[in-house]
Every structure is written in C-alpha cells, then in structure tokens.
Amino acid sequence: MSLPALRLAPAPSRVTVAGVPEGYDALVLARLIEGGARDILHIARDDARMARLSEALAFFAPDIERLEFPAWDTVPYDRVSPHVEIAARRIDTLARLASPRTGAGPRIVLATVAAAVQRVPRTDLMAGASFAVAAGERLDLDALQTFLARNGYARADTVMEPGEFALRGGIVDLFPPGAAEPLRIDLFGDEIERMRAFDPMSQRSTGEVARFLLRPAGEVILDEAAIQRFRAGYRELFGPVTGADPLYESVSAGQRFPGMEHWLPLFHEGLDTIFAYLPDAAVTFDPQADEAREARLALIEEYHRARLDMLGKEPEAGMVYRPVPPKLLHIEREEWNRLVAARAAASFWPFAPAGESDARLDAGGRPGRDFADLRALPGGNVYDGVAKHVGAETEAGRRALIAAWSAGSADRLAHVLREHGLEGKLRPVEGWDAAAGLPADVAALATLGLEHGFSAPGLAVIAEQDILGDRLVRPSRRRRRAEQFLAEA
C-alpha cells in the first residue's frame, strides 16, 4: 500500500488534513510519526473514539508506542471520585511521560477533549513520586504503607483492581497503576524474598518480577504538606470554616474523602497541562474536536453555576459543596488557543477537500462503500454485493480488508461470504503486516472495531456495520468469563 507523503509544517502552524475517515486516521498518524520523528498528542472527541483509534493503531502500527490518557468518568463538580482504574491509567501515562525516555522512537499519546482541558499534577511531582521495590533488598514495611496510604491506594481483603493493596503476615499484595497484573511480595523478615505477578481472579502466580517502581494511584497525594495547602487554599477561597464540612474535616485528619479530586488545585502548589508533559509534540485533532471542547467548557460552566446556586440550600445533614472556580482546574479558551498556536497542529477531516483553500494536505482517504441500498432492496442479497465489491477492489489494485467487531462475528461473516463467492479468497489475519503479506487476490478478515469502512490508496476496508447495518448492542471491552462469576461477585 502506498500512502501519500505526509509531514506537518514546523511550529507554530495549524493545517487541515482532509481525506482522513475513521480507521484510516491510525495509518495517517503512523505516517506523520515516520515523517516528523516527534511525539504526537492526538485529541479525540470522546472515550469511545479514543478506544477505537487505539485499537486501530494496535492493528495498523503495533510497533509505535502509544499511551492513553482518559478523562475522569465523572461529571464536573461531582460528589464521587473517578474510578480507580481510570485514575490508574491517567497516572501511569503521566508518570511515563514525566520519566526519562526508555523507548527509541516517538510516541503517540491519545487523549480525549475532556482529559486535555483538565489540569494535572506538575511534571516534577509525577517524576519524583515513586517507591522502588526489588527482590533481595530490604523493605521498610511502615514506609511502604505510608506511601500507599498517601498516594491513593485502598486497603482490601483480596486485591482485584488497580490501586488496591492487602497485607497478610509476610505477604504484601498490591496492584500498581499501569501494571497488567497485581504484584505479590513475599517477605522473610524485612527482606524481599521474591516478587511475583499473579492473576487477580485465580490468585495464582503468573511469573517472577525482579524489580518494580510503584506510582501513585491517584492525582491527590495526601501528605502533610498537601493537607496544609488544602486547608489554607480552602479558607482563602471560601472563607473560615464555621459549620460542619465533611470534606474539610476529613482532609484535615489525613483521611481521603469521596470526590476530593474535584478540589485538586488546592492540594498542589500548581498544576500543569498535558501539553507540558509533551513540550515538543505535534497536536492532531479528531473531526469536530473543537466543537466537543466548546461543549465541554459550557458543561463545566453550567455545573459550576448549579453548585453556586445550591450554596445555602443543601439539606441540613448534607455536605456543603463549595466548588473551585473553573479556571483553577480547567484550561479556558484563551489559554487553550495559546497552547495550540505554539505548536505544529493538524485537524483531521474525513472527506475530500472542498477546494485548494480548504486543506493544505490531502491524505487520500474517503468514506467506504455502504451497502444500505442493497439491504433496502426487496430480495437484495448484501453478501453477493460484498463479494462483488471485494472483487472489484482487488482488481483495482487495492487490498480488501473486512473488519468484524468480534472473533465470533468474524467467523460468521467468513462462513457466509465464502458461500457467496469468496471461497478461497478470504483469510483471517491478526494484524496489518499479515494482511499486507497475503496474495493480491485474497481479502483479509480481521477483528477490528470500526463503525464504517474507508477507501485509501491501495486499501479498501469494509466494516461489519457497513454490511449488516447499525448495531444495537456493542460488545463490552472488558468481559468477565462465566466461570469467574462467583469470584467476581
């Protein structure tokens, strides 16, 4: 497959890259990485788009390091904390970006609009907040427990989720952010005898670990300095605390409180942005990312006004909610424009450029064939149409790739399409390299979560949804095996 040469102009500049339908954006990002040799921060509209793009990058460009930076799974000014897994993924990405580089090539960092507009702890804090453990070395158990308590880890009877830890005699179980599996530390006195990764469901060991660096499980580090900063900042913003205030009282006592992350600026001397973690990176945007950002900022302002309106109206037993000003926790419009204007930036657009002034770059992709017309015809056979379309694309010199949502649906599509003219002309593949290596007259079948297919130079992708129509239910990204139901409960 021959993609057009793509290279972003030096900073500061912002261009539109037309001809980048969903799915093809993964190949375009890979080409931009190859052409520019620098990190790229891609800002997706929402979490669903980020997940699909990450999956497409894993398929089309598995060798490029990619990091995900999701948004909190809460509404602005909520009373609950972000889910521990979301918090762990965010911390892991920030810590990797703040630490010295270990990989050789540039990276792609995927963030959502909601994540990108929110301020984060400073880079120097993320680089320095760690606790090293190594097999054969001594472990100060009191120091470890203090680190875990201050950095957002929750004590549990059985470790199942990121951010949990358990102590059982000479055994310490903990699930660090970013780790694929939890860690079990076996102690002999105060010496680490061995460390093992283990399956949280079966609790069985899966391999030895020689050394590990523990990171915070949350963005609030509850040490003495942070507590004093919070108390002073809270009184400065909202005045003396005269009545019952569970948040203020809990933090003052050194105890974590549900939803305390929404007062994040008060725990730190200052906050950074995700842009500060990637000082030399180019920035690319999903289609309609700017509109999504405006909608997010409007939502933040709406929730802030609602909280202000409720001051003094809470039930007597309820918590008084004093919201921090939006600008302390989020990047407002003028600052956002300055941050983006200082970089090489590109906005993706799925359609062809309307004219010479509409885009300086054309990636050559176009939305793919939708078989809705055949589905609507009485007696129309969509599978015959798909087989005919695959043949036409192959004859035109384009690699045909059929993307199914799951392994089961891929098997069903393969069975039906082979009965409609693709017998011997369709082969399952695990990745793009395997698809590109097939004979020219053989179409590839992959498990890849695309909503719609696309056409690009040398490539034609047909999505399952193009063939069968809109899906009413999408498969969950995190399934639990049936035999694990009781253990999960």
mmCIF file of C-alpha atoms in Angstrom, residues 143-339:
data_model
loop_
_atom_site.group_PDB
_atom_site.id
_atom_site.type_symbol
_atom_site.label_atom_id
_atom_site.label_comp_id
_atom_site.label_asym_id
_atom_site.label_seq_id
_atom_site.Cartn_x
_atom_site.Cartn_y
_atom_site.Cartn_z
ATOM 1 C CA ALA A 143 7.388 3.347 54.780
ATOM 2 C CA LEU A 144 5.584 1.268 52.144
ATOM 3 C CA GLN A 145 2.251 1.504 53.976
ATOM 4 C CA THR A 146 2.700 5.253 54.381
ATOM 5 C CA PHE A 147 3.417 5.636 50.648
ATOM 6 C CA LEU A 148 0.375 3.550 49.712
ATOM 7 C CA ALA A 149 -1.975 5.428 52.057
ATOM 8 C CA ARG A 150 -0.802 8.871 50.920
ATOM 9 C CA ASN A 151 -0.872 8.035 47.240
ATOM 10 C CA GLY A 152 -4.412 6.797 46.832
ATOM 11 C CA TYR A 153 -4.135 3.030 47.385
ATOM 12 C CA ALA A 154 -7.084 1.396 49.175
ATOM 13 C CA ARG A 155 -6.657 -1.491 51.587
ATOM 14 C CA ALA A 156 -8.638 -4.610 50.664
ATOM 15 C CA ASP A 157 -9.022 -8.197 51.831
ATOM 16 C CA THR A 158 -8.300 -9.500 48.316
ATOM 17 C CA VAL A 159 -6.566 -7.419 45.648
ATOM 18 C CA MET A 160 -8.708 -7.318 42.494
ATOM 19 C CA GLU A 161 -8.475 -3.835 40.982
ATOM 20 C CA PRO A 162 -5.692 -1.294 40.305
ATOM 21 C CA GLY A 163 -4.972 0.850 43.348
ATOM 22 C CA GLU A 164 -5.679 -1.849 45.954
ATOM 23 C CA PHE A 165 -3.287 -3.483 48.438
ATOM 24 C CA ALA A 166 -3.508 -6.180 51.104
ATOM 25 C CA LEU A 167 -1.238 -7.213 53.982
ATOM 26 C CA ARG A 168 -1.273 -10.806 55.241
ATOM 27 C CA GLY A 169 1.612 -11.568 57.584
ATOM 28 C CA GLY A 170 4.755 -11.793 55.474
ATOM 29 C CA ILE A 171 2.892 -11.313 52.179
ATOM 30 C CA VAL A 172 2.071 -7.963 50.558
ATOM 31 C CA ASP A 173 -0.296 -7.886 47.574
ATOM 32 C CA LEU A 174 -0.719 -4.672 45.601
ATOM 33 C CA PHE A 175 -1.979 -3.613 42.181
ATOM 34 C CA PRO A 176 0.131 -0.711 40.844
ATOM 35 C CA PRO A 177 -1.263 1.681 38.205
ATOM 36 C CA GLY A 178 -0.339 0.648 34.679
ATOM 37 C CA ALA A 179 0.569 -2.917 35.621
ATOM 38 C CA ALA A 180 -1.132 -5.702 33.677
ATOM 39 C CA GLU A 181 -1.410 -7.810 36.818
ATOM 40 C CA PRO A 182 -1.062 -7.264 40.577
ATOM 41 C CA LEU A 183 2.167 -7.913 42.444
ATOM 42 C CA ARG A 184 2.788 -10.294 45.354
ATOM 43 C CA ILE A 185 5.770 -9.598 47.629
ATOM 44 C CA ASP A 186 6.980 -12.457 49.852
ATOM 45 C CA LEU A 187 8.943 -11.242 52.883
ATOM 46 C CA PHE A 188 11.465 -13.078 55.022
ATOM 47 C CA GLY A 189 11.737 -10.760 57.966
ATOM 48 C CA ASP A 190 12.292 -7.352 56.379
ATOM 49 C CA GLU A 191 13.888 -8.735 53.202
ATOM 50 C CA ILE A 192 12.022 -9.277 49.943
ATOM 51 C CA GLU A 193 12.479 -12.982 49.306
ATOM 52 C CA ARG A 194 10.668 -12.973 45.955
ATOM 53 C CA MET A 195 8.157 -10.977 43.915
ATOM 54 C CA ARG A 196 5.588 -12.472 41.583
ATOM 55 C CA ALA A 197 2.828 -11.252 39.317
ATOM 56 C CA PHE A 198 -0.466 -13.066 39.841
ATOM 57 C CA ASP A 199 -3.924 -13.442 38.299
ATOM 58 C CA PRO A 200 -6.374 -11.414 40.432
ATOM 59 C CA MET A 201 -9.217 -13.842 39.714
ATOM 60 C CA SER A 202 -7.496 -17.158 40.439
ATOM 61 C CA GLN A 203 -4.825 -15.640 42.742
ATOM 62 C CA ARG A 204 -2.287 -17.914 41.040
ATOM 63 C CA SER A 205 1.213 -16.681 40.247
ATOM 64 C CA THR A 206 1.984 -15.972 36.581
ATOM 65 C CA GLY A 207 5.693 -15.084 36.665
ATOM 66 C CA GLU A 208 8.628 -13.746 38.641
ATOM 67 C CA VAL A 209 9.329 -9.996 38.944
ATOM 68 C CA ALA A 210 12.814 -8.766 39.813
ATOM 69 C CA ARG A 211 12.168 -5.044 40.296
ATOM 70 C CA PHE A 212 9.216 -2.663 40.241
ATOM 71 C CA LEU A 213 8.611 1.075 40.648
ATOM 72 C CA LEU A 214 5.346 1.929 42.411
ATOM 73 C CA ARG A 215 3.487 5.038 41.282
ATOM 74 C CA PRO A 216 0.620 6.967 42.918
ATOM 75 C CA ALA A 217 -2.833 5.515 42.364
ATOM 76 C CA GLY A 218 -4.436 8.953 42.209
ATOM 77 C CA GLU A 219 -3.717 12.590 41.460
ATOM 78 C CA VAL A 220 -4.159 13.683 45.080
ATOM 79 C CA ILE A 221 -1.110 12.903 47.245
ATOM 80 C CA LEU A 222 -2.291 13.259 50.825
ATOM 81 C CA ASP A 223 0.902 14.075 52.723
ATOM 82 C CA GLU A 224 1.271 16.711 55.438
ATOM 83 C CA ALA A 225 2.306 19.467 53.031
ATOM 84 C CA ALA A 226 -0.682 18.768 50.758
ATOM 85 C CA ILE A 227 -3.061 18.815 53.728
ATOM 86 C CA GLN A 228 -1.774 22.201 54.857
ATOM 87 C CA ARG A 229 -2.021 23.590 51.309
ATOM 88 C CA PHE A 230 -5.595 22.354 51.061
ATOM 89 C CA ARG A 231 -6.617 23.880 54.377
ATOM 90 C CA ALA A 232 -5.072 27.254 53.543
ATOM 91 C CA GLY A 233 -6.420 27.306 49.982
ATOM 92 C CA TYR A 234 -9.908 26.236 51.076
ATOM 93 C CA ARG A 235 -10.142 29.054 53.635
ATOM 94 C CA GLU A 236 -8.720 31.565 51.170
ATOM 95 C CA LEU A 237 -11.320 30.681 48.531
ATOM 96 C CA PHE A 238 -14.374 30.116 50.715
ATOM 97 C CA GLY A 239 -13.659 31.898 53.984
ATOM 98 C CA PRO A 240 -13.448 30.466 57.513
ATOM 99 C CA VAL A 241 -14.998 27.021 58.020
ATOM 100 C CA THR A 242 -17.532 27.594 60.769
ATOM 101 C CA GLY A 243 -20.030 24.756 60.361
ATOM 102 C CA ALA A 244 -19.820 21.060 59.596
ATOM 103 C CA ASP A 245 -17.818 20.432 56.450
ATOM 104 C CA PRO A 246 -17.049 16.706 55.992
ATOM 105 C CA LEU A 247 -14.558 17.344 53.169
ATOM 106 C CA TYR A 248 -12.518 19.862 55.152
ATOM 107 C CA GLU A 249 -12.650 17.750 58.308
ATOM 108 C CA SER A 250 -11.624 14.516 56.540
ATOM 109 C CA VAL A 251 -8.692 16.061 54.696
ATOM 110 C CA SER A 252 -7.558 17.872 57.836
ATOM 111 C CA ALA A 253 -7.474 14.483 59.595
ATOM 112 C CA GLY A 254 -5.409 12.986 56.778
ATOM 113 C CA GLN A 255 -8.281 10.836 55.509
ATOM 114 C CA ARG A 256 -9.341 10.503 51.912
ATOM 115 C CA PHE A 257 -12.853 11.709 51.054
ATOM 116 C CA PRO A 258 -15.118 10.691 48.129
ATOM 117 C CA GLY A 259 -14.863 13.258 45.352
ATOM 118 C CA MET A 260 -11.888 15.115 46.848
ATOM 119 C CA GLU A 261 -10.214 15.075 43.399
ATOM 120 C CA HIS A 262 -12.569 17.856 42.306
ATOM 121 C CA TRP A 263 -10.615 20.167 44.628
ATOM 122 C CA LEU A 264 -7.317 19.075 43.042
ATOM 123 C CA PRO A 265 -5.808 22.617 42.718
ATOM 124 C CA LEU A 266 -5.927 23.057 46.491
ATOM 125 C CA PHE A 267 -3.674 20.048 47.121
ATOM 126 C CA HIS A 268 -0.842 21.233 44.844
ATOM 127 C CA GLU A 269 1.392 24.275 44.654
ATOM 128 C CA GLY A 270 0.497 24.497 40.981
ATOM 129 C CA LEU A 271 -0.902 22.383 38.174
ATOM 130 C CA ASP A 272 0.346 21.640 34.669
ATOM 131 C CA THR A 273 -1.437 20.644 31.485
ATOM 132 C CA ILE A 274 -0.994 17.552 29.348
ATOM 133 C CA PHE A 275 0.824 19.827 26.890
ATOM 134 C CA ALA A 276 3.556 20.445 29.478
ATOM 135 C CA TYR A 277 4.289 16.707 29.536
ATOM 136 C CA LEU A 278 4.865 16.782 25.766
ATOM 137 C CA PRO A 279 6.784 20.015 25.170
ATOM 138 C CA ASP A 280 7.917 19.193 21.619
ATOM 139 C CA ALA A 281 4.955 17.149 20.416
ATOM 140 C CA ALA A 282 2.737 17.968 17.476
ATOM 141 C CA VAL A 283 -1.012 18.021 18.153
ATOM 142 C CA THR A 284 -3.678 16.441 15.977
ATOM 143 C CA PHE A 285 -7.433 16.641 16.418
ATOM 144 C CA ASP A 286 -10.421 14.464 15.652
ATOM 145 C CA PRO A 287 -13.068 15.908 13.346
ATOM 146 C CA GLN A 288 -15.348 18.159 15.440
ATOM 147 C CA ALA A 289 -12.903 18.138 18.379
ATOM 148 C CA ASP A 290 -13.148 21.936 18.642
ATOM 149 C CA GLU A 291 -16.939 21.722 18.890
ATOM 150 C CA ALA A 292 -16.620 18.995 21.520
ATOM 151 C CA ARG A 293 -14.251 21.212 23.523
ATOM 152 C CA GLU A 294 -16.682 24.133 23.441
ATOM 153 C CA ALA A 295 -19.467 21.818 24.601
ATOM 154 C CA ARG A 296 -17.259 20.534 27.432
ATOM 155 C CA LEU A 297 -16.377 24.038 28.640
ATOM 156 C CA ALA A 298 -20.043 25.024 28.513
ATOM 157 C CA LEU A 299 -20.927 21.949 30.575
ATOM 158 C CA ILE A 300 -18.271 22.805 33.157
ATOM 159 C CA GLU A 301 -19.604 26.349 33.476
ATOM 160 C CA GLU A 302 -23.175 25.052 33.782
ATOM 161 C CA TYR A 303 -22.304 22.628 36.587
ATOM 162 C CA HIS A 304 -20.290 25.309 38.375
ATOM 163 C CA ARG A 305 -23.236 27.726 38.286
ATOM 164 C CA ALA A 306 -25.529 24.976 39.548
ATOM 165 C CA ARG A 307 -23.246 24.317 42.517
ATOM 166 C CA LEU A 308 -23.084 28.032 43.326
ATOM 167 C CA ASP A 309 -26.865 28.263 43.139
ATOM 168 C CA MET A 310 -27.158 25.402 45.632
ATOM 169 C CA LEU A 311 -24.951 27.041 48.265
ATOM 170 C CA GLY A 312 -27.004 27.528 51.379
ATOM 171 C CA LYS A 313 -29.804 25.305 50.076
ATOM 172 C CA GLU A 314 -28.317 21.909 50.951
ATOM 173 C CA PRO A 315 -30.220 19.709 53.395
ATOM 174 C CA GLU A 316 -29.082 20.180 56.960
ATOM 175 C CA ALA A 317 -27.447 16.731 57.017
ATOM 176 C CA GLY A 318 -25.967 17.100 53.544
ATOM 177 C CA MET A 319 -22.462 18.125 52.577
ATOM 178 C CA VAL A 320 -21.872 21.785 51.791
ATOM 179 C CA TYR A 321 -20.389 21.826 48.284
ATOM 180 C CA ARG A 322 -18.067 24.761 47.645
ATOM 181 C CA PRO A 323 -16.827 24.434 44.042
ATOM 182 C CA VAL A 324 -13.432 25.711 42.953
ATOM 183 C CA PRO A 325 -13.512 28.243 40.080
ATOM 184 C CA PRO A 326 -13.377 26.510 36.657
ATOM 185 C CA LYS A 327 -10.136 28.227 35.622
ATOM 186 C CA LEU A 328 -8.254 26.577 38.514
ATOM 187 C CA LEU A 329 -9.000 23.053 37.283
ATOM 188 C CA HIS A 330 -9.603 23.536 33.560
ATOM 189 C CA ILE A 331 -7.951 25.279 30.620
ATOM 190 C CA GLU A 332 -10.098 28.149 29.440
ATOM 191 C CA ARG A 333 -10.462 29.208 25.810
ATOM 192 C CA GLU A 334 -7.728 31.853 25.560
ATOM 193 C CA GLU A 335 -5.109 29.705 27.265
ATOM 194 C CA TRP A 336 -6.051 26.710 25.096
ATOM 195 C CA ASN A 337 -5.663 28.772 21.942
ATOM 196 C CA ARG A 338 -2.219 29.945 23.056
ATOM 197 C CA LEU A 339 -1.058 26.396 23.845
#
